[in-house]
Short mmCIF file of C-alpha atoms in Angstrom, two decimals:
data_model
loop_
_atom_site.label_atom_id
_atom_site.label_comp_id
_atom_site.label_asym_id
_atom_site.label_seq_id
_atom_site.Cartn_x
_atom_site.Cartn_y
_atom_site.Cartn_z
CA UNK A 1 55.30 9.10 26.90
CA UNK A 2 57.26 10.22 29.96
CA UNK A 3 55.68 8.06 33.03
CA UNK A 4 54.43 5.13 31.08
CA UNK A 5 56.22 2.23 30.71
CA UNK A 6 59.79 4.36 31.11
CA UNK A 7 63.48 2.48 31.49
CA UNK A 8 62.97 0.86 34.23
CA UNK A 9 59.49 -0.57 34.04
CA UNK A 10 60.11 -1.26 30.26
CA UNK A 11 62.93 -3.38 30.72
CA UNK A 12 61.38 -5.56 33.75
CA UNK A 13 58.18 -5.81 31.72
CA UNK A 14 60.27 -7.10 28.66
CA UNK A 15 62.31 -9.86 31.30
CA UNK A 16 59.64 -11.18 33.17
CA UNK A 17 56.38 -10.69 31.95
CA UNK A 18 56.20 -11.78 28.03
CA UNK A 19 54.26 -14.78 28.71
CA UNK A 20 50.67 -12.94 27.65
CA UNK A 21 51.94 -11.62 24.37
CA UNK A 22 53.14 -15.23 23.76
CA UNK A 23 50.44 -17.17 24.57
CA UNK A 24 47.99 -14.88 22.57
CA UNK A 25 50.96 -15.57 19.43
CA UNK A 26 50.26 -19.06 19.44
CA UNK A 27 46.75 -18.18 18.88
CA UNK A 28 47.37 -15.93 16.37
CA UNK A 29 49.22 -18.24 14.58
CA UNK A 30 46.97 -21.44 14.94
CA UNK A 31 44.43 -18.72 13.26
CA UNK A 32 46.36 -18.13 10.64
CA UNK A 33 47.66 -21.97 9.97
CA UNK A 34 49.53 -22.56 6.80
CA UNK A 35 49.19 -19.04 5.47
CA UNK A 36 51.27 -16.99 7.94
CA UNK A 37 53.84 -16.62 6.01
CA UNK A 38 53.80 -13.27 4.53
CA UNK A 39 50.12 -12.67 6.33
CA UNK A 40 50.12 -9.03 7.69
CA UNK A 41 49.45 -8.44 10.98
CA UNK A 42 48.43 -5.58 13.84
CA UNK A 43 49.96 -5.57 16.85
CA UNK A 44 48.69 -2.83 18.66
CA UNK A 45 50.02 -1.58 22.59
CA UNK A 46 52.82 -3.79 21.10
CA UNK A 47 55.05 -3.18 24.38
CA UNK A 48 58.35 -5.06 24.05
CA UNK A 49 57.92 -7.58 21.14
CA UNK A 50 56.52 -10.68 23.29
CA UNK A 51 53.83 -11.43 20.55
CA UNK A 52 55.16 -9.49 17.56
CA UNK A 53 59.33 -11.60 17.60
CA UNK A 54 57.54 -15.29 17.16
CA UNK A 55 54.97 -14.15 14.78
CA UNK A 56 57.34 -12.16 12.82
CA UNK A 57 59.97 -15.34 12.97
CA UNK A 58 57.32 -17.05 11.79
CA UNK A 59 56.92 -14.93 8.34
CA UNK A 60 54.16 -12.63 9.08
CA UNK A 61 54.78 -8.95 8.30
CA UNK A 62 54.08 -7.30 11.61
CA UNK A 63 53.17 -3.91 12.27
CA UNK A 64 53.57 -2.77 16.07
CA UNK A 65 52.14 0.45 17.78
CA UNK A 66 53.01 1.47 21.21
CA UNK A 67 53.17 4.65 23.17
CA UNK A 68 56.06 3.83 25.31
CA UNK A 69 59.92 4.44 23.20
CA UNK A 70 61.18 2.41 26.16
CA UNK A 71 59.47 -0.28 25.12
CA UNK A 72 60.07 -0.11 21.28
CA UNK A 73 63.63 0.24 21.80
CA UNK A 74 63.23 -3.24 22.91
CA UNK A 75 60.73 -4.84 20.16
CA UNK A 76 62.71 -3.45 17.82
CA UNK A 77 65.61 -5.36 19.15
CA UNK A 78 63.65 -8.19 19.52
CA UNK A 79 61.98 -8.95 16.17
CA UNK A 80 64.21 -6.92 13.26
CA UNK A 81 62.11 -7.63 10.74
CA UNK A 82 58.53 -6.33 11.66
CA UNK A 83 57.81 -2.73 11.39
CA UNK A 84 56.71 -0.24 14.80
CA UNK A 85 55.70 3.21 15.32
CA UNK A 86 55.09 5.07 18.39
CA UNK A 87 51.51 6.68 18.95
CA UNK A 88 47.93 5.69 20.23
CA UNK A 89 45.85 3.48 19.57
CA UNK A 90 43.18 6.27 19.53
CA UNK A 91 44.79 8.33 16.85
CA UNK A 92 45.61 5.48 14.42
CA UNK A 93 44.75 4.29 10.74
CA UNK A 94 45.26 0.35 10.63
CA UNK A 95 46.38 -0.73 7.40
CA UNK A 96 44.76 -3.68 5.62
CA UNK A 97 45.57 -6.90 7.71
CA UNK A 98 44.37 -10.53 8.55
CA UNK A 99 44.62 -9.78 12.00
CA UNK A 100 44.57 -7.25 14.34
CA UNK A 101 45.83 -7.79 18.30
CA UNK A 102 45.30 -5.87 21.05
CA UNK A 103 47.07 -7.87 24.14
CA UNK A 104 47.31 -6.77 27.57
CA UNK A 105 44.68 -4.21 28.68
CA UNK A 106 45.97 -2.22 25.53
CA UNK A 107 42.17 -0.97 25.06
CA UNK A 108 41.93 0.18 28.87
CA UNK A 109 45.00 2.61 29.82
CA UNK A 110 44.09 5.80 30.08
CA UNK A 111 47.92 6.93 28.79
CA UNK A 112 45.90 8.46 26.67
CA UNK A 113 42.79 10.27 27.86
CA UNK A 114 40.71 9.61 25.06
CA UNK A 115 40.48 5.97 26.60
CA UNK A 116 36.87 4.49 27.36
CA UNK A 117 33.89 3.31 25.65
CA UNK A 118 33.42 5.41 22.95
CA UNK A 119 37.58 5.10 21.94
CA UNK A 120 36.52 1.52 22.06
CA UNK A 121 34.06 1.40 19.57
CA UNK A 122 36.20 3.84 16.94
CA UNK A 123 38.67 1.35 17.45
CA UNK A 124 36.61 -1.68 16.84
CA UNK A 125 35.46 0.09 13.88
CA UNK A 126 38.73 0.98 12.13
CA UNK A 127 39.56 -2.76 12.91
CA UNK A 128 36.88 -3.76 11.24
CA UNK A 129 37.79 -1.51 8.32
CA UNK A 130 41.12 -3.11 8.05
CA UNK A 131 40.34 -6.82 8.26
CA UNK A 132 39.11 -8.77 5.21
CA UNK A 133 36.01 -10.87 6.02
CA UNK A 134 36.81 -13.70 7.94
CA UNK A 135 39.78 -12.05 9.42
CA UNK A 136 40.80 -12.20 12.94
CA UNK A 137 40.39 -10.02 16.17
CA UNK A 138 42.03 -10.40 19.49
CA UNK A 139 42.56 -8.84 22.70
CA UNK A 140 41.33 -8.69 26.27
CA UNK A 141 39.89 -5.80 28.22
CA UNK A 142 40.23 -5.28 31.80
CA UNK A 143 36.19 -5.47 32.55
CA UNK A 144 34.74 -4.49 36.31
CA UNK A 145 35.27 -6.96 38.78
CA UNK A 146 38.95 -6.97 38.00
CA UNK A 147 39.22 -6.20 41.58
CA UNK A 148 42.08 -4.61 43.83
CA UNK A 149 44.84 -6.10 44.64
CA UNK A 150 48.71 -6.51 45.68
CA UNK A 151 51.44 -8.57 44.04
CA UNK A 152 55.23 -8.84 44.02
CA UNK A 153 58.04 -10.42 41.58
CA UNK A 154 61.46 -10.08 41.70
CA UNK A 155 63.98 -11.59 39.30
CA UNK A 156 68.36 -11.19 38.60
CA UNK A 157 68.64 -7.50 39.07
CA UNK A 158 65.26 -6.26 39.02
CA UNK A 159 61.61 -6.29 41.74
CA UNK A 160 59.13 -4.78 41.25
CA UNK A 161 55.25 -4.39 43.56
CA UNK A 162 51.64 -3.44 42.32
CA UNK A 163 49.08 -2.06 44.19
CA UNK A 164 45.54 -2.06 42.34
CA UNK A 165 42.28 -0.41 43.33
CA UNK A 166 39.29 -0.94 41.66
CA UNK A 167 36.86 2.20 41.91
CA UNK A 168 33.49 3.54 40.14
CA UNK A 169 34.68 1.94 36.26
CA UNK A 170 38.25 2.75 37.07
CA UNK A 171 41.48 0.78 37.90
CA UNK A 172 44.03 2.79 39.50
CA UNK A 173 47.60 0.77 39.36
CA UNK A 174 50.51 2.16 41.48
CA UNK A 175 54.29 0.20 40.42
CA UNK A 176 57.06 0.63 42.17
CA UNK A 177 60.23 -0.80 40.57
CA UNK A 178 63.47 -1.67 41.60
CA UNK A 179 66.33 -2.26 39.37
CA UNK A 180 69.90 -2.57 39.96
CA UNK A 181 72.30 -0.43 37.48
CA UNK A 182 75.92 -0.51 37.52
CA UNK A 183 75.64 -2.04 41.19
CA UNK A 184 73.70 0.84 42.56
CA UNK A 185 69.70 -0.21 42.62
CA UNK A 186 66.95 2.35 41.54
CA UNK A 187 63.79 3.23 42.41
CA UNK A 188 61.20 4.57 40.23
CA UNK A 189 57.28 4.81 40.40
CA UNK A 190 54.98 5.13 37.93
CA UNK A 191 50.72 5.04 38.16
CA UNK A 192 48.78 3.81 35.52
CA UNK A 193 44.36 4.35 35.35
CA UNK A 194 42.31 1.66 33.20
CA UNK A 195 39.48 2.38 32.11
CA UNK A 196 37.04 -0.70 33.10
CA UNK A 197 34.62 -1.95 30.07
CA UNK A 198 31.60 -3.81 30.39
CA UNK A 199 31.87 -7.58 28.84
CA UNK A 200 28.55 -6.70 27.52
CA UNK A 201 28.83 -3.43 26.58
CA UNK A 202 32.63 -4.47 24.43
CA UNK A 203 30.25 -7.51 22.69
CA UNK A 204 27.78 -5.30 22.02
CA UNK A 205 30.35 -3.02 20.06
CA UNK A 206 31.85 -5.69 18.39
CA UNK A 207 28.15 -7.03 17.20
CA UNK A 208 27.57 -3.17 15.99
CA UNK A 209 31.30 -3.07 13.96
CA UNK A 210 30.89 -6.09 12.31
CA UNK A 211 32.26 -8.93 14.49
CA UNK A 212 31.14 -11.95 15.43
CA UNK A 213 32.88 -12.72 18.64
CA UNK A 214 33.14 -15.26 21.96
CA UNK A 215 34.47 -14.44 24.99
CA UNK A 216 37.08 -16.69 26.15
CA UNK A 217 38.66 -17.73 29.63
CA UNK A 218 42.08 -16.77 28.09
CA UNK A 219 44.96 -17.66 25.47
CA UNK A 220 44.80 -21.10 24.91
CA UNK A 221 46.37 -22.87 27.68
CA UNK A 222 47.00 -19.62 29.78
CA UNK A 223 44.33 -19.00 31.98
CA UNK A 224 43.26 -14.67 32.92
CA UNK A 225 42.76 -13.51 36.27
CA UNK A 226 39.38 -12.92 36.99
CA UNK A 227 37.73 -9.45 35.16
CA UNK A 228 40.16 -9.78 32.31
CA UNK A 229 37.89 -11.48 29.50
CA UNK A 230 39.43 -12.57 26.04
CA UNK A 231 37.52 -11.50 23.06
CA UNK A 232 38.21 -13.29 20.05
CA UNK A 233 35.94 -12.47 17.07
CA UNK A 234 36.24 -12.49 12.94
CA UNK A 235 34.86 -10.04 10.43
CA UNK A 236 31.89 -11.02 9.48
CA UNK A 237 31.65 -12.27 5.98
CA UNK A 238 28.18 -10.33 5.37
#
């Protein structure tokens, strides 16, 4: 989708921030212990591969989603052997897995306009649909009080700023990125809107699809900011 996650953003995205989709991974895989090889898994808003290359090293059979090509090119690249498509997470049919992901604020962009509470819930209930009973759901969701705020990180060839306002249930997130190509640097912009979701409102919707679910303060040892709760919940067995 033209504007999100394009080229430029894609690639710095891939370089510099993969430490999320990592983290989560080793949870994932603690989950699934001695049976990950060959255990199927969802990676949905895969972005560049960060959680779907180690799991998929490990000998799960991956299945990414994203909207962004940009970043698929990458994941792709990155982990060969799992299998991606490009298209919403609000227009999808998860196969049958033992676990479904959803890492980075995937349930929050409003990329896709369909984005919000009630997307939430259809999602929570095809995920339920496609987990056996005891399997695994994880992912975090940008909640109010995420708050505004500025940041800046720069790395070998590439910078890139973030200005975030939090307003009314909405997070409005202006990047700028720069990135040098071929010695000439580029600038390109791009604004992304999240949707903000209730913590009790999302447990509330898991409880209704089946879950049962804790909130946690992040991926193991990686700590969230702040207004971005981890939900990690299993299908309940009756």
């Amino acid at each position: 989708m033209e504007g999100f996650y394009a080229e430029d953003l894609a690639a710095i995205h891939a370089e510099g921030f993969g430490a999320l989709g990592a983290a989560a991974a080793e949870v994932v895989a603690d989950a699934l212990g001695e049976g990950i090889a060959g255990a199927r898994v969802a990676d949905i808003g895969c972005g560049a591969g960060a959680l779907a290359a180690p799991l998929s090293s490990a000998g799960a059979e991956v299945w990414g989603l994203d909207l962004s090509p940009a970043l698929l090119e990458i994941a792709r690249r990155r982990a060969p052997r799992a299998r991606f498509r490009q298209g919403s997470l609000h227009e999808l049919e998860i196969p049958p897995v033992e676990a479904v992901c959803a890492i980075g604020e995937v349930v929050n962009y409003m990329a896709d306009a369909r984005a919000g509470a009630a997307a939430l819930r259809r999602f929570l209930e095809q995920a339920a649909a496609s987990l056996r009973p005891g399997g695994l759901l994880l992912f975090d969701a940008a909640a109010p009080g995420r708050g505004s705020s500025r940041s800046f990180t720069e790395g070998p060839g590439w910078a890139v700023g973030s200005l975030s306002e939090e307003t009314d249930q909405l997070l409005v997130r202006t990047i700028t990125t720069f990135r040098e190509m071929e010695g000439v640097w580029r600038r390109t912009q791009e604004v992304h809107r999240l949707a903000l979701l209730a913590t009790d409102m999302v447990l509330d919707a898991l409880e209704a699809a089946g879950f049962e679910s804790e909130v946690l303060p992040g991926y193991g040892a990686l700590s969230l900011p702040p207004g971005l709760p981890v939900y990690r919940a299993v299908r309940k067995r009756s």
